[in-house]
């Protein structure tokens, strides 16, 4: 498994699937979710609406997959991170589940490369360093048969970039 770090906008990354830090409605919002729906266009929302009709809302820590519309990636995996509030073990487990379930879905669909933002660290208020540690640890602990070919951490801001740079040394 290759791990890469990129500073930039996840909507410009060409991988099999980029991950969206969505909310349980799956119908869009602000932050990276807003950027993905804006740039990806109608197709993403259509697929999200179809998933909503089929299964209802998406629980925290779970993930679903849609087409990627106008984005350079082939698919978008939407996962719902925890709202940090006061934190705690459950929130940390839910965040780890976002990474596990997104990667499971990637592999189940025969896909190999995936790009993640630092889930829950914007509007949902999770401390960036702790969230980054959970993301890297969760991915490094995957069994060989559960590993993607490549994982890219995409950092929108300098602070996140420096955190991942340190962790991936
Ligand atoms: N590319 C990569 N990372 C980004 C981008 C981008 N284009 N834009 C933001 N980030 P957030 P959350 C980083 O707030 O905390 C939405 O309204 C950002 O710097 O997007 O999980 C949803 O609908 C931060 O590190 O997601 C939910 O309601 C990280 O992405 C709620 O926000 C996540 O920030 C989810 O909140």
PDB file of C-alpha atoms and ligand atoms in Angstrom:
ATOM      1  CA  UNK A   1       0.000   0.000   0.000  1.00  0.00           C
ATOM      2  CA  UNK A   2       1.329   3.412  -1.014  1.00  0.00           C
ATOM      3  CA  UNK A   3       0.557   6.443   1.173  1.00  0.00           C
ATOM      4  CA  UNK A   4       0.793   9.923  -0.356  1.00  0.00           C
ATOM      5  CA  UNK A   5       0.292  13.455   0.905  1.00  0.00           C
ATOM      6  CA  UNK A   6      -0.966  16.292  -1.285  1.00  0.00           C
ATOM      7  CA  UNK A   7      -1.726  19.882  -0.383  1.00  0.00           C
ATOM      8  CA  UNK A   8      -4.706  21.095  -2.373  1.00  0.00           C
ATOM      9  CA  UNK A   9      -8.322  20.661  -3.300  1.00  0.00           C
ATOM     10  CA  UNK A  10      -9.678  17.098  -3.304  1.00  0.00           C
ATOM     11  CA  UNK A  11     -12.072  17.929  -6.173  1.00  0.00           C
ATOM     12  CA  UNK A  12      -9.051  18.123  -8.522  1.00  0.00           C
ATOM     13  CA  UNK A  13      -7.618  14.695  -7.637  1.00  0.00           C
ATOM     14  CA  UNK A  14      -7.772  11.888 -10.190  1.00  0.00           C
ATOM     15  CA  UNK A  15      -8.148   8.605  -8.300  1.00  0.00           C
ATOM     16  CA  UNK A  16     -10.671   5.782  -8.405  1.00  0.00           C
ATOM     17  CA  UNK A  17     -12.625   7.396  -5.555  1.00  0.00           C
ATOM     18  CA  UNK A  18     -12.403  10.596  -3.542  1.00  0.00           C
ATOM     19  CA  UNK A  19     -14.023  10.625  -0.119  1.00  0.00           C
ATOM     20  CA  UNK A  20     -16.581  13.221   0.855  1.00  0.00           C
ATOM     21  CA  UNK A  21     -17.020  14.333   4.482  1.00  0.00           C
ATOM     22  CA  UNK A  22     -20.803  14.271   4.177  1.00  0.00           C
ATOM     23  CA  UNK A  23     -23.677  14.539   6.649  1.00  0.00           C
ATOM     24  CA  UNK A  24     -26.307  11.883   7.313  1.00  0.00           C
ATOM     25  CA  UNK A  25     -28.784  13.474   4.871  1.00  0.00           C
ATOM     26  CA  UNK A  26     -26.323  12.799   1.998  1.00  0.00           C
ATOM     27  CA  UNK A  27     -27.903  15.755   0.225  1.00  0.00           C
ATOM     28  CA  UNK A  28     -24.994  18.210   0.403  1.00  0.00           C
ATOM     29  CA  UNK A  29     -23.783  20.923   2.745  1.00  0.00           C
ATOM     30  CA  UNK A  30     -20.787  23.232   3.244  1.00  0.00           C
ATOM     31  CA  UNK A  31     -17.042  22.543   3.389  1.00  0.00           C
ATOM     32  CA  UNK A  32     -15.637  19.784   1.210  1.00  0.00           C
ATOM     33  CA  UNK A  33     -19.181  18.400   0.739  1.00  0.00           C
ATOM     34  CA  UNK A  34     -20.311  21.691  -0.821  1.00  0.00           C
ATOM     35  CA  UNK A  35     -17.235  21.803  -3.077  1.00  0.00           C
ATOM     36  CA  UNK A  36     -17.763  18.205  -4.289  1.00  0.00           C
ATOM     37  CA  UNK A  37     -21.459  18.699  -5.107  1.00  0.00           C
ATOM     38  CA  UNK A  38     -20.806  22.090  -6.759  1.00  0.00           C
ATOM     39  CA  UNK A  39     -18.023  20.828  -9.016  1.00  0.00           C
ATOM     40  CA  UNK A  40     -19.413  17.331  -9.563  1.00  0.00           C
ATOM     41  CA  UNK A  41     -22.872  18.547 -10.537  1.00  0.00           C
ATOM     42  CA  UNK A  42     -26.305  16.915 -10.702  1.00  0.00           C
ATOM     43  CA  UNK A  43     -25.151  13.310 -11.147  1.00  0.00           C
ATOM     44  CA  UNK A  44     -23.812  13.095  -7.597  1.00  0.00           C
ATOM     45  CA  UNK A  45     -26.996  14.490  -6.073  1.00  0.00           C
ATOM     46  CA  UNK A  46     -29.139  12.172  -8.210  1.00  0.00           C
ATOM     47  CA  UNK A  47     -27.209   9.147  -6.953  1.00  0.00           C
ATOM     48  CA  UNK A  48     -27.386  10.400  -3.359  1.00  0.00           C
ATOM     49  CA  UNK A  49     -31.138  10.849  -3.663  1.00  0.00           C
ATOM     50  CA  UNK A  50     -31.497   7.311  -5.017  1.00  0.00           C
ATOM     51  CA  UNK A  51     -29.513   5.964  -2.044  1.00  0.00           C
ATOM     52  CA  UNK A  52     -31.699   7.984   0.343  1.00  0.00           C
ATOM     53  CA  UNK A  53     -34.824   6.446  -1.177  1.00  0.00           C
ATOM     54  CA  UNK A  54     -33.400   2.972  -0.876  1.00  0.00           C
ATOM     55  CA  UNK A  55     -31.804   3.021   2.570  1.00  0.00           C
ATOM     56  CA  UNK A  56     -32.755   6.313   4.224  1.00  0.00           C
ATOM     57  CA  UNK A  57     -30.134   8.400   6.000  1.00  0.00           C
ATOM     58  CA  UNK A  58     -26.496   7.360   6.327  1.00  0.00           C
ATOM     59  CA  UNK A  59     -25.395   6.679   9.914  1.00  0.00           C
ATOM     60  CA  UNK A  60     -22.252   8.180  11.424  1.00  0.00           C
ATOM     61  CA  UNK A  61     -19.223   6.089  10.475  1.00  0.00           C
ATOM     62  CA  UNK A  62     -20.965   4.478   7.487  1.00  0.00           C
ATOM     63  CA  UNK A  63     -20.183   5.081   3.796  1.00  0.00           C
ATOM     64  CA  UNK A  64     -21.976   4.986   0.443  1.00  0.00           C
ATOM     65  CA  UNK A  65     -20.692   5.279  -3.124  1.00  0.00           C
ATOM     66  CA  UNK A  66     -21.917   7.380  -6.073  1.00  0.00           C
ATOM     67  CA  UNK A  67     -20.739   8.342  -9.517  1.00  0.00           C
ATOM     68  CA  UNK A  68     -18.560  11.453  -9.671  1.00  0.00           C
ATOM     69  CA  UNK A  69     -20.248  13.588 -12.336  1.00  0.00           C
ATOM     70  CA  UNK A  70     -17.842  16.234 -13.650  1.00  0.00           C
ATOM     71  CA  UNK A  71     -15.048  15.442 -11.207  1.00  0.00           C
ATOM     72  CA  UNK A  72     -11.794  13.856 -12.441  1.00  0.00           C
ATOM     73  CA  UNK A  73     -12.177  10.904 -10.054  1.00  0.00           C
ATOM     74  CA  UNK A  74     -14.362   7.969 -11.112  1.00  0.00           C
ATOM     75  CA  UNK A  75     -16.449   7.715  -7.941  1.00  0.00           C
ATOM     76  CA  UNK A  76     -17.231   9.587  -4.754  1.00  0.00           C
ATOM     77  CA  UNK A  77     -17.474   7.714  -1.457  1.00  0.00           C
ATOM     78  CA  UNK A  78     -19.596   9.696   0.986  1.00  0.00           C
ATOM     79  CA  UNK A  79     -18.944   9.010   4.639  1.00  0.00           C
ATOM     80  CA  UNK A  80     -20.441  10.672   7.690  1.00  0.00           C
ATOM     81  CA  UNK A  81     -17.928  11.713  10.319  1.00  0.00           C
ATOM     82  CA  UNK A  82     -18.837  12.293  13.981  1.00  0.00           C
ATOM     83  CA  UNK A  83     -19.641  15.753  15.321  1.00  0.00           C
ATOM     84  CA  UNK A  84     -16.840  16.209  17.883  1.00  0.00           C
ATOM     85  CA  UNK A  85     -18.763  18.092  20.577  1.00  0.00           C
ATOM     86  CA  UNK A  86     -16.911  16.833  23.697  1.00  0.00           C
ATOM     87  CA  UNK A  87     -15.150  13.978  21.946  1.00  0.00           C
ATOM     88  CA  UNK A  88     -14.779  10.576  23.590  1.00  0.00           C
ATOM     89  CA  UNK A  89     -14.066   6.979  22.660  1.00  0.00           C
ATOM     90  CA  UNK A  90     -17.253   6.514  20.631  1.00  0.00           C
ATOM     91  CA  UNK A  91     -16.431   9.546  18.448  1.00  0.00           C
ATOM     92  CA  UNK A  92     -12.935   8.181  17.836  1.00  0.00           C
ATOM     93  CA  UNK A  93     -14.339   4.773  16.885  1.00  0.00           C
ATOM     94  CA  UNK A  94     -16.867   6.385  14.569  1.00  0.00           C
ATOM     95  CA  UNK A  95     -14.111   8.353  12.864  1.00  0.00           C
ATOM     96  CA  UNK A  96     -12.017   5.192  12.444  1.00  0.00           C
ATOM     97  CA  UNK A  97     -15.120   3.492  10.980  1.00  0.00           C
ATOM     98  CA  UNK A  98     -15.332   6.227   8.325  1.00  0.00           C
ATOM     99  CA  UNK A  99     -11.902   5.177   7.042  1.00  0.00           C
ATOM    100  CA  UNK A 100     -12.538   1.428   7.367  1.00  0.00           C
ATOM    101  CA  UNK A 101     -15.962   1.512   5.732  1.00  0.00           C
ATOM    102  CA  UNK A 102     -14.836   3.821   2.913  1.00  0.00           C
ATOM    103  CA  UNK A 103     -11.950   1.505   2.080  1.00  0.00           C
ATOM    104  CA  UNK A 104     -14.167  -1.598   2.349  1.00  0.00           C
ATOM    105  CA  UNK A 105     -16.543  -0.052  -0.142  1.00  0.00           C
ATOM    106  CA  UNK A 106     -13.656   0.849  -2.458  1.00  0.00           C
ATOM    107  CA  UNK A 107     -12.381  -2.723  -2.469  1.00  0.00           C
ATOM    108  CA  UNK A 108     -15.864  -4.236  -2.740  1.00  0.00           C
ATOM    109  CA  UNK A 109     -16.282  -2.247  -5.944  1.00  0.00           C
ATOM    110  CA  UNK A 110     -13.003  -3.499  -7.392  1.00  0.00           C
ATOM    111  CA  UNK A 111     -11.338  -0.082  -7.041  1.00  0.00           C
ATOM    112  CA  UNK A 112      -7.752   0.580  -6.003  1.00  0.00           C
ATOM    113  CA  UNK A 113      -6.940   4.209  -5.298  1.00  0.00           C
ATOM    114  CA  UNK A 114      -8.601   6.555  -2.828  1.00  0.00           C
ATOM    115  CA  UNK A 115      -8.160  10.134  -1.574  1.00  0.00           C
ATOM    116  CA  UNK A 116      -9.326  11.358   1.843  1.00  0.00           C
ATOM    117  CA  UNK A 117      -9.787  14.800   3.362  1.00  0.00           C
ATOM    118  CA  UNK A 118      -9.255  15.061   7.129  1.00  0.00           C
ATOM    119  CA  UNK A 119     -12.825  13.998   7.962  1.00  0.00           C
ATOM    120  CA  UNK A 120     -14.731  15.834  10.740  1.00  0.00           C
ATOM    121  CA  UNK A 121     -12.026  18.487  11.257  1.00  0.00           C
ATOM    122  CA  UNK A 122     -13.912  21.415   9.702  1.00  0.00           C
ATOM    123  CA  UNK A 123     -17.521  22.125  10.545  1.00  0.00           C
ATOM    124  CA  UNK A 124     -17.720  19.028  12.815  1.00  0.00           C
ATOM    125  CA  UNK A 125     -14.910  20.354  15.033  1.00  0.00           C
ATOM    126  CA  UNK A 126     -12.714  17.258  15.593  1.00  0.00           C
ATOM    127  CA  UNK A 127      -9.154  18.308  16.616  1.00  0.00           C
ATOM    128  CA  UNK A 128      -7.055  18.052  13.446  1.00  0.00           C
ATOM    129  CA  UNK A 129      -4.046  16.285  14.948  1.00  0.00           C
ATOM    130  CA  UNK A 130      -6.054  13.595  16.747  1.00  0.00           C
ATOM    131  CA  UNK A 131      -8.229  13.047  13.658  1.00  0.00           C
ATOM    132  CA  UNK A 132      -5.149  12.706  11.441  1.00  0.00           C
ATOM    133  CA  UNK A 133      -3.604  10.209  13.887  1.00  0.00           C
ATOM    134  CA  UNK A 134      -6.788   8.117  13.797  1.00  0.00           C
ATOM    135  CA  UNK A 135      -6.864   8.188   9.990  1.00  0.00           C
ATOM    136  CA  UNK A 136      -3.251   7.089   9.566  1.00  0.00           C
ATOM    137  CA  UNK A 137      -3.401   4.471  12.330  1.00  0.00           C
ATOM    138  CA  UNK A 138      -6.645   2.973  11.012  1.00  0.00           C
ATOM    139  CA  UNK A 139      -5.238   2.675   7.507  1.00  0.00           C
ATOM    140  CA  UNK A 140      -1.897   1.242   8.664  1.00  0.00           C
ATOM    141  CA  UNK A 141      -3.733  -1.398  10.714  1.00  0.00           C
ATOM    142  CA  UNK A 142      -5.672  -2.801   7.738  1.00  0.00           C
ATOM    143  CA  UNK A 143      -4.985  -6.443   6.950  1.00  0.00           C
ATOM    144  CA  UNK A 144      -3.130  -6.931   3.637  1.00  0.00           C
ATOM    145  CA  UNK A 145      -6.282  -8.215   1.900  1.00  0.00           C
ATOM    146  CA  UNK A 146      -8.165  -5.069   2.975  1.00  0.00           C
ATOM    147  CA  UNK A 147      -5.578  -2.577   1.749  1.00  0.00           C
ATOM    148  CA  UNK A 148      -6.057  -0.337  -1.263  1.00  0.00           C
ATOM    149  CA  UNK A 149      -3.201   0.088  -3.718  1.00  0.00           C
ATOM    150  CA  UNK A 150      -2.845   3.782  -2.917  1.00  0.00           C
ATOM    151  CA  UNK A 151      -4.206   6.184  -0.295  1.00  0.00           C
ATOM    152  CA  UNK A 152      -3.792   9.937  -0.742  1.00  0.00           C
ATOM    153  CA  UNK A 153      -4.328  12.339   2.158  1.00  0.00           C
ATOM    154  CA  UNK A 154      -5.439  15.636   0.668  1.00  0.00           C
ATOM    155  CA  UNK A 155      -4.910  18.664   2.903  1.00  0.00           C
ATOM    156  CA  UNK A 156      -6.661  21.873   2.072  1.00  0.00           C
ATOM    157  CA  UNK A 157      -4.722  23.985   4.562  1.00  0.00           C
ATOM    158  CA  UNK A 158      -1.113  24.295   5.764  1.00  0.00           C
ATOM    159  CA  UNK A 159      -1.859  23.186   9.299  1.00  0.00           C
ATOM    160  CA  UNK A 160      -3.317  19.859   8.182  1.00  0.00           C
ATOM    161  CA  UNK A 161      -0.482  19.394   5.711  1.00  0.00           C
ATOM    162  CA  UNK A 162       2.151  19.836   8.431  1.00  0.00           C
ATOM    163  CA  UNK A 163       0.303  17.425  10.738  1.00  0.00           C
ATOM    164  CA  UNK A 164       0.211  14.647   8.105  1.00  0.00           C
ATOM    165  CA  UNK A 165       3.791  15.366   7.021  1.00  0.00           C
ATOM    166  CA  UNK A 166       4.931  14.706  10.581  1.00  0.00           C
ATOM    167  CA  UNK A 167       2.757  11.577  10.956  1.00  0.00           C
ATOM    168  CA  UNK A 168       3.854  10.021   7.662  1.00  0.00           C
ATOM    169  CA  UNK A 169       7.603  10.543   8.229  1.00  0.00           C
TER     170      UNK A 169
HETATM  171  N1  LIG B   1     -10.334  19.508  -0.435  1.00  0.00           N
HETATM  172  C1  LIG B   1      -9.765  18.891   0.630  1.00  0.00           C
HETATM  173  N2  LIG B   1     -10.079  19.165   1.896  1.00  0.00           N
HETATM  174  C2  LIG B   1     -11.024  20.108   2.104  1.00  0.00           C
HETATM  175  C3  LIG B   1     -11.671  20.820   1.051  1.00  0.00           C
HETATM  176  C4  LIG B   1     -11.284  20.469  -0.264  1.00  0.00           C
HETATM  177  N3  LIG B   1     -11.843  21.054  -1.332  1.00  0.00           N
HETATM  178  N4  LIG B   1     -12.551  21.697   1.618  1.00  0.00           N
HETATM  179  C5  LIG B   1     -12.446  21.541   2.939  1.00  0.00           C
HETATM  180  N5  LIG B   1     -11.521  20.614   3.237  1.00  0.00           N
HETATM  181  P1  LIG B   1     -15.560  19.879   6.439  1.00  0.00           P
HETATM  182  P2  LIG B   1     -16.609  17.995   8.443  1.00  0.00           P
HETATM  183  C6  LIG B   1     -11.065  20.101   4.539  1.00  0.00           C
HETATM  184  O1  LIG B   1     -16.051  21.064   7.194  1.00  0.00           O
HETATM  185  O2  LIG B   1     -15.845  18.689   9.516  1.00  0.00           O
HETATM  186  C7  LIG B   1     -20.578  19.836   5.627  1.00  0.00           C
HETATM  187  O3  LIG B   1     -21.536  20.851   5.703  1.00  0.00           O
HETATM  188  C8  LIG B   1     -11.228  21.003   5.749  1.00  0.00           C
HETATM  189  O4  LIG B   1     -10.114  21.869   5.863  1.00  0.00           O
HETATM  190  O5  LIG B   1     -15.718  19.888   4.973  1.00  0.00           O
HETATM  191  O6  LIG B   1     -16.536  16.503   8.360  1.00  0.00           O
HETATM  192  C9  LIG B   1     -21.213  18.454   5.579  1.00  0.00           C
HETATM  193  O7  LIG B   1     -22.430  18.468   4.845  1.00  0.00           O
HETATM  194  C10 LIG B   1     -11.263  19.997   6.874  1.00  0.00           C
HETATM  195  O8  LIG B   1      -9.942  19.649   7.270  1.00  0.00           O
HETATM  196  O9  LIG B   1     -16.245  18.511   6.955  1.00  0.00           O
HETATM  197  C11 LIG B   1     -21.449  18.161   7.024  1.00  0.00           C
HETATM  198  O10 LIG B   1     -22.627  18.761   7.489  1.00  0.00           O
HETATM  199  C12 LIG B   1     -11.891  18.747   6.241  1.00  0.00           C
HETATM  200  O11 LIG B   1     -11.892  18.984   4.838  1.00  0.00           O
HETATM  201  C13 LIG B   1     -20.250  18.805   7.706  1.00  0.00           C
HETATM  202  O12 LIG B   1     -19.817  19.839   6.821  1.00  0.00           O
HETATM  203  C14 LIG B   1     -13.323  18.486   6.682  1.00  0.00           C
HETATM  204  O13 LIG B   1     -14.028  19.700   6.819  1.00  0.00           O
HETATM  205  C15 LIG B   1     -19.122  17.835   7.860  1.00  0.00           C
HETATM  206  O14 LIG B   1     -18.111  18.447   8.610  1.00  0.00           O
END
